[in-house]
mmCIF file of C-alpha atoms and ligand atoms in Angstrom:
data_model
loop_
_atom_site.group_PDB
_atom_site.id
_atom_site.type_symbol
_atom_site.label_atom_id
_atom_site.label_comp_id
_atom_site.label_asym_id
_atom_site.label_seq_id
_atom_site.Cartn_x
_atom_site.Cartn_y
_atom_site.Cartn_z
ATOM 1 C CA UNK A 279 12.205 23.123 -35.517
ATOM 2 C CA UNK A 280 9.517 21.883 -33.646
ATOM 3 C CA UNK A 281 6.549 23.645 -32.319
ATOM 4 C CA UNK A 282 6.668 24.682 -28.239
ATOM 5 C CA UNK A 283 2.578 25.915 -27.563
ATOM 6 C CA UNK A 284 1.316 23.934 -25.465
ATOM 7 C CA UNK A 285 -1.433 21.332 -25.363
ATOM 8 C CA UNK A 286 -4.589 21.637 -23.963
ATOM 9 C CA UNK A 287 -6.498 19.471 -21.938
ATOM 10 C CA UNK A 288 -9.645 19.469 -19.822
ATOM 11 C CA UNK A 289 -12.192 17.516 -17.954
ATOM 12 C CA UNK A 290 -15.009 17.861 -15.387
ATOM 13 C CA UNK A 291 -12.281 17.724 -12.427
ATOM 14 C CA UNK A 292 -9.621 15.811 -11.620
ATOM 15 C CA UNK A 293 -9.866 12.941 -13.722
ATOM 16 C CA UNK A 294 -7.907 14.509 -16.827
ATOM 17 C CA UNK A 295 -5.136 14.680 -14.638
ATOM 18 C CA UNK A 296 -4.328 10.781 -15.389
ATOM 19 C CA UNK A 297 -4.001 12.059 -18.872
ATOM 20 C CA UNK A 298 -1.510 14.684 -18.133
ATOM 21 C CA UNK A 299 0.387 12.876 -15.896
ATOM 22 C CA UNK A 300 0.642 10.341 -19.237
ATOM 23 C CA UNK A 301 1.741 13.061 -21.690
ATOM 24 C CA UNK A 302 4.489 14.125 -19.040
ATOM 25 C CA UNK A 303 5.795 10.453 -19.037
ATOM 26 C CA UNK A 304 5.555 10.392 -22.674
ATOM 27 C CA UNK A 305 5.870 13.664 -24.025
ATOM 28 C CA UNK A 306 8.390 15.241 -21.633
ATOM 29 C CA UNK A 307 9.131 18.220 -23.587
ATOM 30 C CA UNK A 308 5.602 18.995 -24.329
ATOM 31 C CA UNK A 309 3.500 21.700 -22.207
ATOM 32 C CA UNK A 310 0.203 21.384 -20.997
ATOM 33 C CA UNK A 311 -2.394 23.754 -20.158
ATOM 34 C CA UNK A 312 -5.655 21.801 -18.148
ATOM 35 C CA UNK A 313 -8.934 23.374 -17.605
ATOM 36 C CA UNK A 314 -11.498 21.182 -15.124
ATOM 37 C CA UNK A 315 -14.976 22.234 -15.039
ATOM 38 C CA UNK A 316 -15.288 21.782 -11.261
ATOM 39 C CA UNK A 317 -17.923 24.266 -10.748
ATOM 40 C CA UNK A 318 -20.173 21.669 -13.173
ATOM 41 C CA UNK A 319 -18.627 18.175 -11.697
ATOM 42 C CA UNK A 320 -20.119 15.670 -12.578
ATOM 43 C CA UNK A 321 -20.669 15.595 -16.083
ATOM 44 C CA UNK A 322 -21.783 12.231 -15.829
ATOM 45 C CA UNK A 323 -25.406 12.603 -14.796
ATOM 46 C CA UNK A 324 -26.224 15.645 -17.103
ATOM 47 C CA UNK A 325 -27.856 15.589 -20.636
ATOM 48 C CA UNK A 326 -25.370 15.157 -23.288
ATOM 49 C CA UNK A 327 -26.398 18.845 -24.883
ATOM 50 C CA UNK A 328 -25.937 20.546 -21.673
ATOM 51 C CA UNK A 329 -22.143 18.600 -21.667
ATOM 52 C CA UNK A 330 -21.669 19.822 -25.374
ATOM 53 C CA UNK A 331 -22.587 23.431 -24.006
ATOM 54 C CA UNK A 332 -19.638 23.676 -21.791
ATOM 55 C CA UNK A 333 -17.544 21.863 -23.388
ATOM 56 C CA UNK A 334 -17.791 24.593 -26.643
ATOM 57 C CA UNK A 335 -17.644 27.121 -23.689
ATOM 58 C CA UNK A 336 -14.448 25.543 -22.360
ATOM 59 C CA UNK A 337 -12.132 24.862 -26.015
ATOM 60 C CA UNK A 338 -13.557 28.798 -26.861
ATOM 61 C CA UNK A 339 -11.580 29.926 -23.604
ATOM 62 C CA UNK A 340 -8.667 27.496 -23.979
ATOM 63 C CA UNK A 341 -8.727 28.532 -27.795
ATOM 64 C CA UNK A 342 -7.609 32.028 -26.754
ATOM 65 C CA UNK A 343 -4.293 30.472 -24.773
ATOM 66 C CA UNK A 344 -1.067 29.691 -27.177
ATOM 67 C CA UNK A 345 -2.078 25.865 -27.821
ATOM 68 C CA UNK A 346 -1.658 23.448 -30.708
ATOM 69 C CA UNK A 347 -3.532 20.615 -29.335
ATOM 70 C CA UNK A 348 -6.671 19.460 -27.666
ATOM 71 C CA UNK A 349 -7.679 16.344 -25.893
ATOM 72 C CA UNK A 350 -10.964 16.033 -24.472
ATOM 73 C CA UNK A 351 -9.736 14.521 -21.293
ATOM 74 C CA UNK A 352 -12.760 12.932 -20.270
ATOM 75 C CA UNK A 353 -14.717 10.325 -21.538
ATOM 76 C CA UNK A 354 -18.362 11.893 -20.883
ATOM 77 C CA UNK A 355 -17.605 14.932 -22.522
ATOM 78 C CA UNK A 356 -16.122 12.907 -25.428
ATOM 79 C CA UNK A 357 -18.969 10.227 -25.536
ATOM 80 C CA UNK A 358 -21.435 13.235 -25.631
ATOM 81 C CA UNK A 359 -20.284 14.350 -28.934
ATOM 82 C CA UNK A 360 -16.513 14.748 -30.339
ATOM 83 C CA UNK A 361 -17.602 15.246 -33.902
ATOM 84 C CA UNK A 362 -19.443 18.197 -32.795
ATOM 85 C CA UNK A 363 -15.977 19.668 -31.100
ATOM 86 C CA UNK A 364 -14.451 19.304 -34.290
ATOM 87 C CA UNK A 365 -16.702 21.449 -36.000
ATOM 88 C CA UNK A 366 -15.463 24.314 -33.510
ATOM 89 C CA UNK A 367 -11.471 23.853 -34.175
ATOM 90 C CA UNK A 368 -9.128 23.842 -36.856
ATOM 91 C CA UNK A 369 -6.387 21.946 -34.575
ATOM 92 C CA UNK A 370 -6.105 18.817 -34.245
ATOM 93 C CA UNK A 371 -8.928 17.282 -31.566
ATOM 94 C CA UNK A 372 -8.675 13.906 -29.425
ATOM 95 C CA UNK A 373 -11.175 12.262 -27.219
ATOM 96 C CA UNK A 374 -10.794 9.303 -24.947
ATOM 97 C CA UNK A 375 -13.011 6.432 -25.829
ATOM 98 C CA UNK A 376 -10.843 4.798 -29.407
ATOM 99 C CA UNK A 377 -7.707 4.802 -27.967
ATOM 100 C CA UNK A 378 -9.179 2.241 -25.416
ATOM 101 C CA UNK A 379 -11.105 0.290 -27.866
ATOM 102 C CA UNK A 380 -7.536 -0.280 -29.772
ATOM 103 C CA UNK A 381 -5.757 -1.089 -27.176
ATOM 104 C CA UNK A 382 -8.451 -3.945 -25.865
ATOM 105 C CA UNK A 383 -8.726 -5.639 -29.556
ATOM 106 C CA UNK A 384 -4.947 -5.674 -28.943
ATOM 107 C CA UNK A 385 -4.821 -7.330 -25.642
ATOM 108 C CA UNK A 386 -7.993 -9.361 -25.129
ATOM 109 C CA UNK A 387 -7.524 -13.263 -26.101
ATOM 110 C CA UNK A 388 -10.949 -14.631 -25.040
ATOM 111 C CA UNK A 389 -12.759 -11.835 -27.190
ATOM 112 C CA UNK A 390 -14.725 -10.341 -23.890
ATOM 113 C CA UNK A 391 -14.056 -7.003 -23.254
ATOM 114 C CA UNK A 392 -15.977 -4.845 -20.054
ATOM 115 C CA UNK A 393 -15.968 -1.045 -20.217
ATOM 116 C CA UNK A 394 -17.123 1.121 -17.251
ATOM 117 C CA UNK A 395 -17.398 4.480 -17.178
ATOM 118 C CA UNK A 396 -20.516 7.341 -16.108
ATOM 119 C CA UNK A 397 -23.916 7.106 -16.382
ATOM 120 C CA UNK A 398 -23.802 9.483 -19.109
ATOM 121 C CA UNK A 399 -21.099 7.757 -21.400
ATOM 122 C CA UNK A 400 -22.199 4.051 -20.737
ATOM 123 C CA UNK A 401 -26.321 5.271 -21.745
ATOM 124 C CA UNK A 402 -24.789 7.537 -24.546
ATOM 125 C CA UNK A 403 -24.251 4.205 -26.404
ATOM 126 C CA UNK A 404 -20.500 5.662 -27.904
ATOM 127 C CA UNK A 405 -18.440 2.923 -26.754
ATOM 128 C CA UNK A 406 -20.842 -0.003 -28.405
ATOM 129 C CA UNK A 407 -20.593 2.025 -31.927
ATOM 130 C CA UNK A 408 -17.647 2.505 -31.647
ATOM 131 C CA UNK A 409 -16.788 -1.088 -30.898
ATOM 132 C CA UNK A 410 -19.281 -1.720 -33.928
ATOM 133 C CA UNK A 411 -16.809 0.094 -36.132
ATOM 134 C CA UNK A 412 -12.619 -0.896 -34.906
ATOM 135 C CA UNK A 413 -13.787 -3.924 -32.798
ATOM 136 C CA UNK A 414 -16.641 -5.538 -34.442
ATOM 137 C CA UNK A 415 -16.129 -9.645 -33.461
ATOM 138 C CA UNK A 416 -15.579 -8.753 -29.716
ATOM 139 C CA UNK A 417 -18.174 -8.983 -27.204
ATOM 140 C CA UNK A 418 -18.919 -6.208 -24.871
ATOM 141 C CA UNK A 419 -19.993 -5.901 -21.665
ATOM 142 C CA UNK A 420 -21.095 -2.391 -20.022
ATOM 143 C CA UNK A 421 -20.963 -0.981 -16.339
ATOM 144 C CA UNK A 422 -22.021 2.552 -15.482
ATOM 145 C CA UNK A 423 -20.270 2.756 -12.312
ATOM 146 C CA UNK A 424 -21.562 6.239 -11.205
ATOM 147 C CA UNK A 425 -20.300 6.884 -7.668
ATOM 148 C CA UNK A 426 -16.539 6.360 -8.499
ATOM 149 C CA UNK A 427 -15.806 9.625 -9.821
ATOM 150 C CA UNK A 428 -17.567 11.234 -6.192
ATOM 151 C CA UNK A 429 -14.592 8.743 -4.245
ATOM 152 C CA UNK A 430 -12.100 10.167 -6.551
ATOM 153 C CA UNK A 431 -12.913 13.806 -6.263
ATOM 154 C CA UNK A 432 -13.037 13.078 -2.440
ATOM 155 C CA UNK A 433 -10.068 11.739 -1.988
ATOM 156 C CA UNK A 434 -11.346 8.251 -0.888
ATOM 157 C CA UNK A 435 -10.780 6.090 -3.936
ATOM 158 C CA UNK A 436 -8.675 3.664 -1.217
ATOM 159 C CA UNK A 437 -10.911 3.660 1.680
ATOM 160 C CA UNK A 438 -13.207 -0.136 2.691
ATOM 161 C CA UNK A 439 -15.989 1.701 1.378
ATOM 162 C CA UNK A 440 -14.636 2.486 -2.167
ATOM 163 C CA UNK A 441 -13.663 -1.462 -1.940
ATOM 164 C CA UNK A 442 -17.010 -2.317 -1.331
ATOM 165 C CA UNK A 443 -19.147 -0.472 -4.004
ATOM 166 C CA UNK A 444 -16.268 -1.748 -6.682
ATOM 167 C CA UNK A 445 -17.614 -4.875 -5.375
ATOM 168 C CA UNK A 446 -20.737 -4.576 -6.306
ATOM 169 C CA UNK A 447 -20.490 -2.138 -9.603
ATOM 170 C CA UNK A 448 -18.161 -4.885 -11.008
ATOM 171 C CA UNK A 449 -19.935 -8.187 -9.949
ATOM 172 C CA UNK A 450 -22.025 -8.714 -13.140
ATOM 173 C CA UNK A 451 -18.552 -7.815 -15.068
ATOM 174 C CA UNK A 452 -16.992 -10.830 -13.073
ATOM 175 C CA UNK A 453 -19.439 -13.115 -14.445
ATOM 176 C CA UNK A 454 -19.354 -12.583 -17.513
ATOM 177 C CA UNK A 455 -15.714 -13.421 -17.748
ATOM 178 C CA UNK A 456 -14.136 -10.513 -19.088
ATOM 179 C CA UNK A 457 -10.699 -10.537 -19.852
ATOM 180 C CA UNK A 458 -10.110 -6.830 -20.510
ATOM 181 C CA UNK A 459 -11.632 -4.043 -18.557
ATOM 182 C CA UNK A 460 -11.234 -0.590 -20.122
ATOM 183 C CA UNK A 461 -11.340 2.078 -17.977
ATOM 184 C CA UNK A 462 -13.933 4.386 -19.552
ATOM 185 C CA UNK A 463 -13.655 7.624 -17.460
ATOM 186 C CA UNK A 464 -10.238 9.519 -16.785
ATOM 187 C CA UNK A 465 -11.257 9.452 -12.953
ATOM 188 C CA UNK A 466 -10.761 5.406 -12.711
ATOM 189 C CA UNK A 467 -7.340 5.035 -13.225
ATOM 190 C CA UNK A 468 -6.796 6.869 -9.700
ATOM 191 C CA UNK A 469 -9.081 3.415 -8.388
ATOM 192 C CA UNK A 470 -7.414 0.935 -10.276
ATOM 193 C CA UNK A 471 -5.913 -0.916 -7.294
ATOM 194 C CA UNK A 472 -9.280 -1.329 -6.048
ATOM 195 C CA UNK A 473 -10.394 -2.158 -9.572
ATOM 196 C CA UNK A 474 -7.763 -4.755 -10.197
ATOM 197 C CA UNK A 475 -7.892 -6.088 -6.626
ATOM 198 C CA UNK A 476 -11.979 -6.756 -7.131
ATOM 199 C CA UNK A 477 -11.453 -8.340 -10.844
ATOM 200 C CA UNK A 478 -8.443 -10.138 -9.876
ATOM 201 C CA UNK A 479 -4.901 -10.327 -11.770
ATOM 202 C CA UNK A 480 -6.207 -12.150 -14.785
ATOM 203 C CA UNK A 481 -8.078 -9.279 -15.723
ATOM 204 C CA UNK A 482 -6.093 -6.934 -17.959
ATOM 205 C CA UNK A 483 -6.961 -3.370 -16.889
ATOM 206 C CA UNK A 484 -6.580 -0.645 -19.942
ATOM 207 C CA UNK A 485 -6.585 3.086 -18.924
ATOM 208 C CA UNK A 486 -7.859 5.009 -21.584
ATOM 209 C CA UNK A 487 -5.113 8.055 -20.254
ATOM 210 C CA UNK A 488 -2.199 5.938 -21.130
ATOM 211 C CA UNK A 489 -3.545 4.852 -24.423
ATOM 212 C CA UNK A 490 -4.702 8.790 -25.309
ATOM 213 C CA UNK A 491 -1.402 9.888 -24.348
ATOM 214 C CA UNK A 492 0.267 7.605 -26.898
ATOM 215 C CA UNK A 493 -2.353 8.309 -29.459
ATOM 216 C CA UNK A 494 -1.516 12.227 -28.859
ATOM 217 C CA UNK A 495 1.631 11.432 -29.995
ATOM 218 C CA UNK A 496 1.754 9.647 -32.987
ATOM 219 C CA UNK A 497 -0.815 12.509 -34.259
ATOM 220 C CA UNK A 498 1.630 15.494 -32.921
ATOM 221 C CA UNK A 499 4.165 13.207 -35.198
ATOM 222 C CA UNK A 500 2.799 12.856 -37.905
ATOM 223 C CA UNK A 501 2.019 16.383 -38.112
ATOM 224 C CA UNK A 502 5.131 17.350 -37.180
ATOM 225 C CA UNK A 503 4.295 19.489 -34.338
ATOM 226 C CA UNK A 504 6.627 17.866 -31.746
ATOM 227 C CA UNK A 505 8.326 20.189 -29.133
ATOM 228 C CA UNK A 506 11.807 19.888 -29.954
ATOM 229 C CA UNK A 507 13.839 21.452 -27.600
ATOM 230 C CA UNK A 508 13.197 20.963 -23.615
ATOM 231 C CA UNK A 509 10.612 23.126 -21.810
ATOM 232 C CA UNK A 510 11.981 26.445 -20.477
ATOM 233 C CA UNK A 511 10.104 27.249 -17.014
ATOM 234 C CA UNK A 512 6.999 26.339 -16.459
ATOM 235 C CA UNK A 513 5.532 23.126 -18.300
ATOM 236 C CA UNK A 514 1.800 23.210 -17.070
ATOM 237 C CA UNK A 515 -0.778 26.057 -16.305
ATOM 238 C CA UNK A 516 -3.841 25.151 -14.272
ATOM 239 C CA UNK A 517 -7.693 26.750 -14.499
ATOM 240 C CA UNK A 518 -10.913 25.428 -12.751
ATOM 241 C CA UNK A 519 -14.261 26.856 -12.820
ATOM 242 C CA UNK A 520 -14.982 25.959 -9.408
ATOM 243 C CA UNK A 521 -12.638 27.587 -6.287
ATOM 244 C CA UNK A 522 -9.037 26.888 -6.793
ATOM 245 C CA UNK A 523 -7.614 25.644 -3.496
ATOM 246 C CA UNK A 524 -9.885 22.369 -3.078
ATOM 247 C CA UNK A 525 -8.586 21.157 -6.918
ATOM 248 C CA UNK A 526 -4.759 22.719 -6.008
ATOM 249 C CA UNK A 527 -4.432 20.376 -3.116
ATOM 250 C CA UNK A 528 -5.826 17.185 -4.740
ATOM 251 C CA UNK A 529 -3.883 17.681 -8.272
ATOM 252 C CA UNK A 530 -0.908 18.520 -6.293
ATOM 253 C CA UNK A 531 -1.369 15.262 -4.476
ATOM 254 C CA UNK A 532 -2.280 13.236 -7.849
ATOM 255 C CA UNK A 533 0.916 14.658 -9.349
ATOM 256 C CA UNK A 534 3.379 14.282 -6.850
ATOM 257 C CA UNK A 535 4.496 18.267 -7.486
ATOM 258 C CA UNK A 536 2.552 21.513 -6.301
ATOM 259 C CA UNK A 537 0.547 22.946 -8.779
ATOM 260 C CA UNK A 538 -1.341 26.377 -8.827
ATOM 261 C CA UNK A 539 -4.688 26.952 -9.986
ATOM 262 C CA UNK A 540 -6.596 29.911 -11.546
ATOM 263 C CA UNK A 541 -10.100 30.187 -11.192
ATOM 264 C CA UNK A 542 -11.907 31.043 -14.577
ATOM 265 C CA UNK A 543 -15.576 31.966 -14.370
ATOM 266 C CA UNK A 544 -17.918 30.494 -17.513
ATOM 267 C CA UNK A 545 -21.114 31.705 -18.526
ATOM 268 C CA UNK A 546 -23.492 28.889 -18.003
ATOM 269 C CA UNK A 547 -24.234 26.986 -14.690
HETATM 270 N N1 LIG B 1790 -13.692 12.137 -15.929
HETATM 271 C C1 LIG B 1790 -14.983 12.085 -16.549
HETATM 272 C C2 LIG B 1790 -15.045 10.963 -17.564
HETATM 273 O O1 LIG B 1790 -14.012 10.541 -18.063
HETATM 274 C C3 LIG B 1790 -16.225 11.970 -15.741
HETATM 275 C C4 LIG B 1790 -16.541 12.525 -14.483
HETATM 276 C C5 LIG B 1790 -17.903 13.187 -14.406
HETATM 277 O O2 LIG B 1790 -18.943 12.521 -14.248
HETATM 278 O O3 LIG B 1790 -17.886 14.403 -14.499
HETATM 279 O O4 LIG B 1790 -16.093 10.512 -17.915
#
């Protein structure tokens, strides 16, 4: 039988994208529908009630599409309050930030584990509890690493200049001597040559998009709400709050397939 809506995702741009792009690896005959609040980006510097304020404005609009799914795609939005979110769906709900932490206590042998992420999530103080409840012997190190998600929107996550403020941002990371560096904000997989390349090849990298992608799964599973049979037509619909073109051009490019997007105006700015 099976169940062919769609799932939903969404983030404050382009960064949710690296979770898509997972669920289309992994979940191949699954459809997505992705909102990104571009008309807000960043979410990272703003007040984690203002975040929880569109992100209640964003699941109400995605709650009126057919979906059976949602994934907070972004690790601000997620780190600003998931058990709130919860309170506003019946379906089932997944954020970003413990499919990380699981995946580190799995792969880190020295027991030192760095997350980076936005101002907002690495002050929020989410990934230390959480790490205080699934990880609780390993030691963490934190890294807001604010301007990455700007390169990323920008298109210049490769450029000498990215290089040289992942120099910097990650430094204090390097001394510590982490073995494990999760990447806590969708956006940062899109950097991670220039991540790995400043931490060096020791360092095991863990994108929280892979690990939410296979965490989407065994929860679709286990409810038993698997698409079955292979997508008919189209397998992703696009909306942004900001103008479409600018996010077309870059998802299309972060995809490697040319997307459209539909621009959906929200309430609040
Ligand atoms: N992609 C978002 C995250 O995972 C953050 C970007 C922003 O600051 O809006 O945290």
């Amino acid at each position: 039988m099976g169940d062919n809506k769609a799932i939903a995702l969404f983030d404050s741009g382009v960064g949710g994208l690296t979770v898509v792009k997972e669920i289309f690896n992994q979940l191949p005959a699954e459809k997505i529908i992705y909102f990104g609040d571009t008309a807000r980006f960043p979410y990272g510097p703003r007040p984690q009630k203002q975040v929880r304020g569109f992100v209640f404005e964003i699941m109400d609009f995605l709650q009126t599409q057919d979906i059976k799914t949602l994934i907070v795609a972004c690790n601000s939005a997620t780190a600003a309050g998931l058990e709130h979110y919860r309170e506003r769906t019946d379906l089932p709900l997944l954020g970003v930030i413990e499919p990380g932490i699981r995946a580190a206590l799995a792969r880190t042998r020295n027991g030192k584990v760095g997350v980076i992420g936005t101002q907002g999530t690495i002050e929020s103080g989410a990934y230390g509890a959480a790490f205080r409840r699934i990880a609780p012997d390993l030691k963490l190190y934190s890294q807001a690493c604010p301007l990455f998600v700007l390169l990323v929107e920008n298109d210049l996550a490769g450029t000498p200049e990215a290089r040289q403020v992942a120099r910097v941002y990650l430094s204090p990371l390097k001394d510590a001597g982490i073995d494990t560096l999760i990447l806590g904000c969708t956006h940062y997989p899109l950097m991670a040559d220039v991540i790995q390349g400043v931490m060096g090849p020791d360092v095991t990298l863990i994108s929280s998009a892979e690990e939410t992608a296979r965490e989407t799964r065994e929860v679709m599973e286990k409810k038993q709400i698997l698409n079955s049979s292979a997508v008919n037509g189209c397998r992703s619909r696009f909306f942004v709050s900001g103008p479409a073109g600018v996010f077309q051009e870059l998802a299309s490019k972060l995809l490697g397939e040319s997307i459209r997007a539909y621009q959906i105006i929200l309430n609040q700015q």
